């Protein structure tokens, strides 16, 4: 593991094993030790894996909200995992520019997932990023609509 992309690929593999087996993340990590990992990259990978796993339900809710007309179970497993990782990075890793996170997710999807996954993932992550507010949480669609309605009402003087 010599690059952050390799670290993210390792995280994706570990989270995939977790998704399929249902085993605890700690147990899977012990079985999936990366070879020749530089310590800072390994620590980064562990942090992404842990935070993504801990926030699994929250991240799935965000995916459902932005994946219009898609049930979570119908989204390819790798796409769900890549989306969870990327949304987690956007929300909880302030030192990583969101555009870098999105680009990395797209490239990993191109390498490992379906032919159309990169566009699907880009669309969802772009929507999450554009509705991301200063509190570190994506704005719900209803919150965005209410804000727009509030601005219209305020501009009308009422």
CSV table of C-alpha atoms in Angstrom, one decimal:
chain,number,residue,atom,x,y,z
A,1,UNK,CA,0.0,0.0,0.0
A,2,UNK,CA,1.9,3.0,-1.3
A,3,UNK,CA,-0.8,5.5,-2.3
A,4,UNK,CA,-4.1,6.7,-0.8
A,5,UNK,CA,-5.8,5.0,-3.8
A,6,UNK,CA,-4.3,1.7,-2.8
A,7,UNK,CA,-5.4,2.4,0.8
A,8,UNK,CA,-9.0,3.1,-0.4
A,9,UNK,CA,-9.0,-0.1,-2.5
A,10,UNK,CA,-7.9,-2.0,0.6
A,11,UNK,CA,-10.7,-0.4,2.6
A,12,UNK,CA,-13.2,-1.3,-0.1
A,13,UNK,CA,-12.1,-4.9,0.0
A,14,UNK,CA,-12.3,-5.1,3.8
A,15,UNK,CA,-15.8,-3.5,3.8
A,16,UNK,CA,-16.9,-5.9,1.0
A,17,UNK,CA,-15.7,-8.9,3.1
A,18,UNK,CA,-17.6,-7.4,6.1
A,19,UNK,CA,-20.7,-6.9,4.0
A,20,UNK,CA,-20.7,-10.4,2.7
A,21,UNK,CA,-19.6,-12.3,5.8
A,22,UNK,CA,-21.3,-10.2,8.5
A,23,UNK,CA,-18.1,-10.7,10.6
A,24,UNK,CA,-16.9,-7.8,12.8
A,25,UNK,CA,-14.6,-5.3,11.1
A,26,UNK,CA,-11.8,-6.0,13.6
A,27,UNK,CA,-11.9,-9.7,12.7
A,28,UNK,CA,-11.8,-9.0,9.0
A,29,UNK,CA,-9.0,-6.5,9.3
A,30,UNK,CA,-6.9,-9.1,11.1
A,31,UNK,CA,-7.4,-11.5,8.1
A,32,UNK,CA,-6.8,-8.8,5.5
A,33,UNK,CA,-3.4,-7.2,6.5
A,34,UNK,CA,-2.0,-5.2,3.6
A,35,UNK,CA,1.5,-6.0,2.4
A,36,UNK,CA,4.2,-3.5,2.6
A,37,UNK,CA,1.9,-0.8,3.9
A,38,UNK,CA,3.5,2.5,4.9
A,39,UNK,CA,2.2,3.3,8.4
A,40,UNK,CA,0.6,6.7,7.6
A,41,UNK,CA,-1.4,5.1,4.7
A,42,UNK,CA,-2.3,2.1,6.9
A,43,UNK,CA,-3.6,4.4,9.6
A,44,UNK,CA,-5.5,6.4,7.0
A,45,UNK,CA,-7.1,3.2,5.7
A,46,UNK,CA,-8.0,2.0,9.2
A,47,UNK,CA,-9.6,5.3,10.0
A,48,UNK,CA,-11.7,5.3,6.8
A,49,UNK,CA,-12.7,1.7,7.3
A,50,UNK,CA,-13.6,2.3,11.0
A,51,UNK,CA,-15.6,5.5,10.4
A,52,UNK,CA,-17.4,4.1,7.4
A,53,UNK,CA,-18.4,0.9,9.3
A,54,UNK,CA,-19.5,2.8,12.4
A,55,UNK,CA,-21.7,5.2,10.3
A,56,UNK,CA,-23.0,2.5,8.0
A,57,UNK,CA,-26.7,3.2,8.7
A,58,UNK,CA,-26.3,7.0,8.5
A,59,UNK,CA,-24.4,6.7,5.2
A,60,UNK,CA,-27.1,4.4,3.7
A,61,UNK,CA,-29.8,6.9,4.6
A,62,UNK,CA,-27.9,9.5,2.7
A,63,UNK,CA,-27.4,7.2,-0.3
A,64,UNK,CA,-31.1,6.4,-0.3
A,65,UNK,CA,-32.0,10.1,-0.2
A,66,UNK,CA,-29.9,10.9,-3.2
A,67,UNK,CA,-30.4,7.8,-5.3
A,68,UNK,CA,-33.7,8.8,-6.7
A,69,UNK,CA,-35.9,5.8,-7.6
A,70,UNK,CA,-33.3,3.3,-6.4
A,71,UNK,CA,-33.8,0.9,-3.5
A,72,UNK,CA,-30.6,0.4,-1.6
A,73,UNK,CA,-30.7,-3.4,-2.2
A,74,UNK,CA,-30.8,-2.8,-6.0
A,75,UNK,CA,-27.6,-0.7,-6.0
A,76,UNK,CA,-24.5,-2.9,-6.7
A,77,UNK,CA,-22.7,-3.9,-3.5
A,78,UNK,CA,-19.4,-2.4,-4.6
A,79,UNK,CA,-21.2,0.8,-5.5
A,80,UNK,CA,-22.8,1.0,-2.1
A,81,UNK,CA,-19.5,0.5,-0.4
A,82,UNK,CA,-17.7,3.0,-2.6
A,83,UNK,CA,-20.5,5.5,-1.9
A,84,UNK,CA,-20.3,4.9,1.8
A,85,UNK,CA,-16.6,5.4,1.9
A,86,UNK,CA,-16.7,8.6,-0.2
A,87,UNK,CA,-19.6,10.2,1.7
A,88,UNK,CA,-17.8,9.4,4.9
A,89,UNK,CA,-14.7,11.1,3.6
A,90,UNK,CA,-16.6,14.1,2.5
A,91,UNK,CA,-18.3,14.4,5.9
A,92,UNK,CA,-15.6,13.4,8.3
A,93,UNK,CA,-12.2,14.0,6.7
A,94,UNK,CA,-11.8,17.8,6.5
A,95,UNK,CA,-8.2,17.5,5.3
A,96,UNK,CA,-9.2,15.8,2.0
A,97,UNK,CA,-10.7,18.0,-0.7
A,98,UNK,CA,-14.2,16.6,-1.6
A,99,UNK,CA,-13.3,16.8,-5.3
A,100,UNK,CA,-10.3,14.5,-4.7
A,101,UNK,CA,-12.6,12.1,-2.8
A,102,UNK,CA,-15.1,12.1,-5.6
A,103,UNK,CA,-12.4,11.5,-8.3
A,104,UNK,CA,-10.9,8.6,-6.3
A,105,UNK,CA,-14.4,7.0,-5.9
A,106,UNK,CA,-15.0,7.3,-9.6
A,107,UNK,CA,-11.6,5.8,-10.5
A,108,UNK,CA,-12.1,2.9,-8.1
A,109,UNK,CA,-15.6,2.3,-9.5
A,110,UNK,CA,-14.2,2.2,-13.0
A,111,UNK,CA,-11.6,-0.4,-11.9
A,112,UNK,CA,-13.8,-2.7,-9.8
A,113,UNK,CA,-17.5,-2.2,-10.5
A,114,UNK,CA,-19.9,-2.1,-13.4
A,115,UNK,CA,-19.7,-0.2,-16.7
A,116,UNK,CA,-22.1,2.5,-15.6
A,117,UNK,CA,-21.0,2.7,-11.9
A,118,UNK,CA,-18.7,5.6,-12.3
A,119,UNK,CA,-21.5,7.9,-13.7
A,120,UNK,CA,-23.9,6.7,-11.0
A,121,UNK,CA,-21.5,7.3,-8.2
A,122,UNK,CA,-20.4,10.7,-9.6
A,123,UNK,CA,-24.1,11.8,-9.8
A,124,UNK,CA,-24.8,10.9,-6.2
A,125,UNK,CA,-21.6,12.3,-4.8
A,126,UNK,CA,-22.0,15.5,-6.7
A,127,UNK,CA,-25.5,15.9,-5.3
A,128,UNK,CA,-24.3,15.2,-1.8
A,129,UNK,CA,-21.4,17.7,-2.2
A,130,UNK,CA,-23.7,20.5,-3.5
A,131,UNK,CA,-26.1,20.1,-0.6
A,132,UNK,CA,-23.3,19.8,2.0
A,133,UNK,CA,-23.7,22.5,4.6
A,134,UNK,CA,-21.2,24.0,7.1
A,135,UNK,CA,-22.3,21.6,9.9
A,136,UNK,CA,-20.8,18.7,8.1
A,137,UNK,CA,-24.1,17.1,7.2
A,138,UNK,CA,-25.7,17.0,3.8
A,139,UNK,CA,-28.8,19.0,3.6
A,140,UNK,CA,-31.9,17.0,3.1
A,141,UNK,CA,-33.9,17.8,-0.1
A,142,UNK,CA,-36.7,19.1,2.0
A,143,UNK,CA,-34.3,21.4,3.8
A,144,UNK,CA,-33.0,22.8,0.5
A,145,UNK,CA,-36.6,23.3,-0.7
A,146,UNK,CA,-37.6,25.1,2.5
A,147,UNK,CA,-34.5,27.3,2.3
A,148,UNK,CA,-35.4,28.3,-1.3
A,149,UNK,CA,-39.0,28.9,-0.3
A,150,UNK,CA,-37.8,31.0,2.6
A,151,UNK,CA,-35.6,33.1,0.3
A,152,UNK,CA,-38.6,33.7,-2.1
A,153,UNK,CA,-40.8,34.7,0.8
A,154,UNK,CA,-38.2,37.0,2.2
A,155,UNK,CA,-37.6,38.7,-1.2
A,156,UNK,CA,-41.4,39.3,-1.5
A,157,UNK,CA,-41.3,41.1,1.8
A,158,UNK,CA,-43.3,38.5,3.7
